[in-house]
Coordinates of N, CA and C in Angstrom, one line a residue:
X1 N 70.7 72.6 115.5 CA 72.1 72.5 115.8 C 72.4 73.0 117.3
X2 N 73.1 72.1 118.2 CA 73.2 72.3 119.6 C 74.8 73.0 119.9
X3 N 74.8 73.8 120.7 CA 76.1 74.6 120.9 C 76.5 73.8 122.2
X4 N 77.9 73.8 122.4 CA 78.7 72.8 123.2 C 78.4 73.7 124.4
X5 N 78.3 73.1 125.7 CA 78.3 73.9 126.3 C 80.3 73.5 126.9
X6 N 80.4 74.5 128.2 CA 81.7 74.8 128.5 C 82.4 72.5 129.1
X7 N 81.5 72.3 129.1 CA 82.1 70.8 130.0 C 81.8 70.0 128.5
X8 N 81.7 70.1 127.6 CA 81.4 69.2 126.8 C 82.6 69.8 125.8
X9 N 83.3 71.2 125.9 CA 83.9 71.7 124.7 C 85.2 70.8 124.9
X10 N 85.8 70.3 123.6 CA 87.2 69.7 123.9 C 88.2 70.6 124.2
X11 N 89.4 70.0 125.6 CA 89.9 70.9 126.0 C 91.3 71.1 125.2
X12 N 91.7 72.3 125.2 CA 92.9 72.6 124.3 C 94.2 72.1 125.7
X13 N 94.9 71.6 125.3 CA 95.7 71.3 126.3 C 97.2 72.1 125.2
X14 N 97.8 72.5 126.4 CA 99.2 73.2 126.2 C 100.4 72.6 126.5
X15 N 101.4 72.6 126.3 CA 102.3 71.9 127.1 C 103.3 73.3 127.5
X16 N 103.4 73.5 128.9 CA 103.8 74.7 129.3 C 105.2 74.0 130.1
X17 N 105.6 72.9 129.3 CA 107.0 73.0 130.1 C 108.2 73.2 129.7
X18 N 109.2 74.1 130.1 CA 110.2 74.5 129.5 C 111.4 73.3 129.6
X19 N 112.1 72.6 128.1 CA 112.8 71.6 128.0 C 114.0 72.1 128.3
X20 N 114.9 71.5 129.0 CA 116.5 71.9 129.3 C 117.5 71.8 128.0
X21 N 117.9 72.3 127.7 CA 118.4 72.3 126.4 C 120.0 71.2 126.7
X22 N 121.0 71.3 125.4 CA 122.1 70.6 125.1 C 123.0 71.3 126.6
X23 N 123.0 72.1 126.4 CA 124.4 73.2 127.5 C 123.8 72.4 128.8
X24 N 122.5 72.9 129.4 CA 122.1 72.6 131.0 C 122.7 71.0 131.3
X25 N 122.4 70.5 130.6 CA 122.1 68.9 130.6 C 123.8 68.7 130.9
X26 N 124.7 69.1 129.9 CA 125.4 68.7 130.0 C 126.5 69.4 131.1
X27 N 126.2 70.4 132.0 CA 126.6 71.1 133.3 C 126.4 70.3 133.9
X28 N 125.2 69.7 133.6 CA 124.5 68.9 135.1 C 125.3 67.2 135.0
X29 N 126.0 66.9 133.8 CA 126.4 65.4 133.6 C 127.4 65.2 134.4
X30 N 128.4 67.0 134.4 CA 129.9 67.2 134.7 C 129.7 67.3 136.2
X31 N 128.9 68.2 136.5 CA 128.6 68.0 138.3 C 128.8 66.6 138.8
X32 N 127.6 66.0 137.9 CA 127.4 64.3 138.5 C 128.4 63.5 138.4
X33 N 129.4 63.7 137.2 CA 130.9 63.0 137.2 C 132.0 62.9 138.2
X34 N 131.7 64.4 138.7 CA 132.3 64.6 139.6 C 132.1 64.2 141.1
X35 N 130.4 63.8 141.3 CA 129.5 63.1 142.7 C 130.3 62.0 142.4
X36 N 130.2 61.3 141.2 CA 130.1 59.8 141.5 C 132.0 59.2 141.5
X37 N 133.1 60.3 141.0 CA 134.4 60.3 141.4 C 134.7 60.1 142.3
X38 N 133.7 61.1 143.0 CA 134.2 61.5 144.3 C 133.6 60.4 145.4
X39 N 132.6 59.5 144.7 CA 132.1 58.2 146.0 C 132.9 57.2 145.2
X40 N 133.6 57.0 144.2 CA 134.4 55.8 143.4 C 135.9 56.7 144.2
X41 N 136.3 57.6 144.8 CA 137.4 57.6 145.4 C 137.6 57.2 146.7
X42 N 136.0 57.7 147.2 CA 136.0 56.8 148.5 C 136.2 55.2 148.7
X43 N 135.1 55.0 148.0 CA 134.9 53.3 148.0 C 136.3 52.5 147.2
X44 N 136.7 52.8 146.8 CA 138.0 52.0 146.3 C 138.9 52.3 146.6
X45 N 139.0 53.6 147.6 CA 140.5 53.3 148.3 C 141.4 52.1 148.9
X46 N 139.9 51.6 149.9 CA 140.6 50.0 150.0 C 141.1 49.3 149.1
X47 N 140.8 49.5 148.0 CA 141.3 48.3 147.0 C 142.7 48.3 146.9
X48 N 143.5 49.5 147.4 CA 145.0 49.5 147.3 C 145.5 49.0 148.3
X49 N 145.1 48.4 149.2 CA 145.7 47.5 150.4 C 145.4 45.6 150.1
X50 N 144.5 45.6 149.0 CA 144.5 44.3 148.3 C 145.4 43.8 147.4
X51 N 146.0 43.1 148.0 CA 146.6 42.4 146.6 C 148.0 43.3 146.6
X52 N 148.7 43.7 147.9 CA 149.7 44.3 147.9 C 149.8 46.0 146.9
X53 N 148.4 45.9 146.5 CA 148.3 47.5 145.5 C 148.2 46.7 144.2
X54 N 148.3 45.9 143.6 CA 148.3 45.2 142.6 C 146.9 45.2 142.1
X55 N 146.6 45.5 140.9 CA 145.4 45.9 140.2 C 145.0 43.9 139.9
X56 N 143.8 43.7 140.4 CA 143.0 42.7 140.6 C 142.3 42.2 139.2
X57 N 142.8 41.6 138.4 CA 142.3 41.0 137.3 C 141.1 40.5 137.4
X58 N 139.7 40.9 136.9 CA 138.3 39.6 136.8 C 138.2 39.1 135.4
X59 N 139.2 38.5 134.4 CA 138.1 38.2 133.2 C 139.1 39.5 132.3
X60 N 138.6 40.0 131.7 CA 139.0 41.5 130.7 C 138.7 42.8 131.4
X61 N 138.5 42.5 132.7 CA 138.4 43.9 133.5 C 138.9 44.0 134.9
X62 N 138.7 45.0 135.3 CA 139.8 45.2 136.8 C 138.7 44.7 138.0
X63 N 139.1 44.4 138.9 CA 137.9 44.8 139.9 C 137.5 46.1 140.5
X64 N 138.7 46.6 140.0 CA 138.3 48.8 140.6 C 137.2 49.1 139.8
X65 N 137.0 48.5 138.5 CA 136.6 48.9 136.8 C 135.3 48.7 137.0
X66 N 134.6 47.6 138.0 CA 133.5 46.7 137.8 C 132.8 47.7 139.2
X67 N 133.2 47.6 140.6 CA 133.2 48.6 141.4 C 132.1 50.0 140.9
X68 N 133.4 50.4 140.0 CA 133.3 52.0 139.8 C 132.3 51.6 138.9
X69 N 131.9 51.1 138.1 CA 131.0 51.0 137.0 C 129.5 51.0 137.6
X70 N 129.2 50.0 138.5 CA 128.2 49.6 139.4 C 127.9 50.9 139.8
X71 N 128.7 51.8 140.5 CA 128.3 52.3 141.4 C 127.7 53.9 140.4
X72 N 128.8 53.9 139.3 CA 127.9 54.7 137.9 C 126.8 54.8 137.6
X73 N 126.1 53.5 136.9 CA 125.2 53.2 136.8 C 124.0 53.3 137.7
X74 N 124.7 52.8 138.9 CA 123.1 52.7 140.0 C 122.9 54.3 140.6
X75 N 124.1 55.2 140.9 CA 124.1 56.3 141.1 C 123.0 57.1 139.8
X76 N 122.9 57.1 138.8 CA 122.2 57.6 138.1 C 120.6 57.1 137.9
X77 N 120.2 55.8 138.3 CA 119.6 55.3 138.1 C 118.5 55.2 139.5
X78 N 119.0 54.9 140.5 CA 118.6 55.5 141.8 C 118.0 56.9 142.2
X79 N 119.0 57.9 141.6 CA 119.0 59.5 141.8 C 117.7 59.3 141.2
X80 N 117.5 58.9 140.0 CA 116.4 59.3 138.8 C 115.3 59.1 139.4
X81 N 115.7 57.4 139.8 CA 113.9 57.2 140.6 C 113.4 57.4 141.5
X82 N 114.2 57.7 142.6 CA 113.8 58.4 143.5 C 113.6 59.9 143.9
X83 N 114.3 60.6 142.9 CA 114.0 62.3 143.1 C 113.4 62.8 141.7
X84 N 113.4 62.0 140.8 CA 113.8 62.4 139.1 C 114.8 63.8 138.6
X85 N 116.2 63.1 139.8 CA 116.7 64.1 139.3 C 118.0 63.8 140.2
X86 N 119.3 63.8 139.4 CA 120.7 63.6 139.9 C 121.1 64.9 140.7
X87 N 121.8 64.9 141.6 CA 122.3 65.6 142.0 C 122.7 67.2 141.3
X88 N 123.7 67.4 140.0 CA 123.7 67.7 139.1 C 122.7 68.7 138.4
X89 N 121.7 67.6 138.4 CA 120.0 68.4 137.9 C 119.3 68.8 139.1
X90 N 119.5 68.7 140.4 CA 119.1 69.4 141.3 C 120.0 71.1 141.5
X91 N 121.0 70.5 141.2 CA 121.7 71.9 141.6 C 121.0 73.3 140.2
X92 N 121.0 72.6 139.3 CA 120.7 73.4 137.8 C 119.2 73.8 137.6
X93 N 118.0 72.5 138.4 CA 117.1 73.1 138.6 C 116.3 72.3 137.3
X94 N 116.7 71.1 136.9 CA 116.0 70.4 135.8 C 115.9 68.9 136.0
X95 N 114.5 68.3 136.0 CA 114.5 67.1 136.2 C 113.8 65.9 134.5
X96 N 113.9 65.0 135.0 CA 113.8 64.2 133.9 C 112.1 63.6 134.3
X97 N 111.1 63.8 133.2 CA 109.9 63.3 133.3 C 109.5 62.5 132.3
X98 N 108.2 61.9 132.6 CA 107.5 61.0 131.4 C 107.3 62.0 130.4
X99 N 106.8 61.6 129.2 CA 106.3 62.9 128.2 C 104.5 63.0 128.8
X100 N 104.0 61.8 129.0 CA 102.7 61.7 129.9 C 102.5 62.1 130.9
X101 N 103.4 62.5 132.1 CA 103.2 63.1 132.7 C 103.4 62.2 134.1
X102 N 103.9 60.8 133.8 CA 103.3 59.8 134.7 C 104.4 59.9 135.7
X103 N 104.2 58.6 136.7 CA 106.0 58.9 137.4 C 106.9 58.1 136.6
X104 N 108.2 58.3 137.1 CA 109.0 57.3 136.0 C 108.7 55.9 136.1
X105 N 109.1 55.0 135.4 CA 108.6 53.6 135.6 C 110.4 53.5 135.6
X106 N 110.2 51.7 136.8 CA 111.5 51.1 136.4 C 112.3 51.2 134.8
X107 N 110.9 50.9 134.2 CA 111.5 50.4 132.9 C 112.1 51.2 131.8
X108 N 111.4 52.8 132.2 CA 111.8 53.9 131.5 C 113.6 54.2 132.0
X109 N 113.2 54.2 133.6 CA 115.4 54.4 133.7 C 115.6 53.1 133.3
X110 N 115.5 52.1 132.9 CA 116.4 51.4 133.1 C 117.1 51.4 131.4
X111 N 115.9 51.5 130.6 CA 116.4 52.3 129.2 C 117.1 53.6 129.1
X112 N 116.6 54.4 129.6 CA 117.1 56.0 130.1 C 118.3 55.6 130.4
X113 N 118.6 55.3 131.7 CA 120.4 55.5 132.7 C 120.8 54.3 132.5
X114 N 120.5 53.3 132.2 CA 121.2 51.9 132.0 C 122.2 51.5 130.5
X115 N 121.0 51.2 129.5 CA 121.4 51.1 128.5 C 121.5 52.2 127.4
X116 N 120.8 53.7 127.9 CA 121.7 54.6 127.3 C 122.6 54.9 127.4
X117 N 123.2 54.9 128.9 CA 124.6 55.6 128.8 C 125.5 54.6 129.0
X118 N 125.2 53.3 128.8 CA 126.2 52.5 128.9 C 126.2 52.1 126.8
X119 N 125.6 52.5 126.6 CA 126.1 52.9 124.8 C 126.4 53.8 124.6
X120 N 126.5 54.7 125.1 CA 127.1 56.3 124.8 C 128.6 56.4 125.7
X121 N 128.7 55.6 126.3 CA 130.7 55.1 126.8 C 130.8 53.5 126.2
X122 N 130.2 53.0 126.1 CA 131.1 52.0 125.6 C 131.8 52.2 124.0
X123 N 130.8 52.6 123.1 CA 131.2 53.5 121.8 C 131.2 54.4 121.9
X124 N 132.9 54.9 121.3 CA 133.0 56.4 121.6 C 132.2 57.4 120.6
X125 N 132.1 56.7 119.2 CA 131.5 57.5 118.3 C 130.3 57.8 118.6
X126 N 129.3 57.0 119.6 CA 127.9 57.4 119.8 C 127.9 58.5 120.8
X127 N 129.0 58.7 121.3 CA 129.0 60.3 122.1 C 128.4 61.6 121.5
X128 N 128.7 61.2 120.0 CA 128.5 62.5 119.1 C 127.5 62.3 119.0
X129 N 126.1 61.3 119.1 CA 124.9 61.2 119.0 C 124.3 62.3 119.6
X130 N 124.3 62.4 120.9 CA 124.1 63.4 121.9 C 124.0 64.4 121.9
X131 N 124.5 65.2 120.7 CA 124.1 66.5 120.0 C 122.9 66.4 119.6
X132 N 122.3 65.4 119.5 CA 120.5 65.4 118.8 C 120.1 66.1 120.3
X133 N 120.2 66.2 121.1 CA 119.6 67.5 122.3 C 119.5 68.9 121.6
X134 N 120.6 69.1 121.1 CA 120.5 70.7 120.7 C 119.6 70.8 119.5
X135 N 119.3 69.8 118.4 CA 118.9 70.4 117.1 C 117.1 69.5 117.8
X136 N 116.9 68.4 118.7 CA 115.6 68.3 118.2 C 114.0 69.2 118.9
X137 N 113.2 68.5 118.8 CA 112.4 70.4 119.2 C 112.0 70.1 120.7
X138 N 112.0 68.6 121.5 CA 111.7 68.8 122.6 C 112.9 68.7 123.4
X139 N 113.9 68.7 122.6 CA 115.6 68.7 123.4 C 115.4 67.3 123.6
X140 N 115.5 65.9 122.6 CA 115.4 64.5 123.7 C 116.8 64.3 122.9
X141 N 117.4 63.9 124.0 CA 118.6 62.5 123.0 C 117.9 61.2 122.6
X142 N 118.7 60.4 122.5 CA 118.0 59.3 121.6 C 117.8 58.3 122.9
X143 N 118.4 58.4 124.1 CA 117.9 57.4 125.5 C 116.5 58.2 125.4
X144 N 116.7 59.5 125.4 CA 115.2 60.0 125.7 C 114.1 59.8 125.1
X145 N 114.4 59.4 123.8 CA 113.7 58.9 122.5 C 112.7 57.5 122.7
X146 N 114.2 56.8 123.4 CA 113.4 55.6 123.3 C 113.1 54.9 124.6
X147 N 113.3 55.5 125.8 CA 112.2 55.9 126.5 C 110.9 56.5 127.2
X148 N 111.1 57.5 126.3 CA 110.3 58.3 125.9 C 109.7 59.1 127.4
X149 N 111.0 60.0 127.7 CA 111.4 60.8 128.4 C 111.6 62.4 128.3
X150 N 111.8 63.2 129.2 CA 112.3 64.3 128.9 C 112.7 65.4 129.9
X151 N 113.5 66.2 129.6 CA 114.6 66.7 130.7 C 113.5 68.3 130.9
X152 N 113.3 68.6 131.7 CA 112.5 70.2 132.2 C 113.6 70.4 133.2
X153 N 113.0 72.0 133.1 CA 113.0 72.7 134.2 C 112.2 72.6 135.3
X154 N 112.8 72.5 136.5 CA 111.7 72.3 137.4 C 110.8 73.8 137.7
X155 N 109.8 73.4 137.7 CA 108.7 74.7 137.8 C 108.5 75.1 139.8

């Protein structure tokens, strides 16, 4: 019987990263609400000189609505992929990673910031989903689930 030597023993791997919990995440949402307000108050001011001030019908939505929505979405979605981390989660000190370890892929934000949080406002009831951060064990919501993501502390 041959004893392993040190390069052949399997390695124990750890996961030494501390997950941001329900509270952080959600400091860091309110910050960002407030970035992306505050560029949807810039950018649509003009809109009050259109149309004599008169709110711009497209279809079942406004044009301010469509605007500010865009600029929602991409603001979150941008931030992510390029820093892995909104504004928000820079200030708090937590970013969003693969559970692999990889870089983010398009396809993970686009599940992550796209079609999660555009089901967690379009139904109000799935807001209360979002509490699955606090009870599950690596802190994931369910965008983070099913992109299979996760919110750290940056080390």
């Amino acid at each position: 019987m041959s004893e392993l030597t040190a390069t052949e023993a399997p390695e124990l791997v750890t996961d030494t990263r501390k997950y941001a919990g329900f509270w952080m995440r959600f400091w860091a949402y309110l910050i960002d609400l407030i970035v992306v307000f505050s560029i949807n108050g810039i950018l649509l001011t003009p809109f009050k000189f259109i149309n004599d001030g008169e709110v711009v019908d497209v279809g079942y939505w406004t044009l301010t609505g469509i605007v500010a929505s865009i600029v929602f979405y991409l603001y979150f979605l941008l931030m992510t992929k390029k820093f892995s981390q909104t504004l928000g989660k820079m200030i708090l000190g937590i970013k969003v990673v693969r559970a692999d370890g990889e870089t983010l892929r398009w396809s993970d934000l686009i599940f992550r910031e796209v079609i999660g949080r555009f089901f967690h406002r379009a139904f109000d009831i799935l807001v209360l989903l979002y509490i699955v951060v606090a009870f599950s064990n690596e802190k994931q919501g369910i965008h983070d689930m099913v992109s299979n993501t996760r919110v750290v502390f940056v080390e």
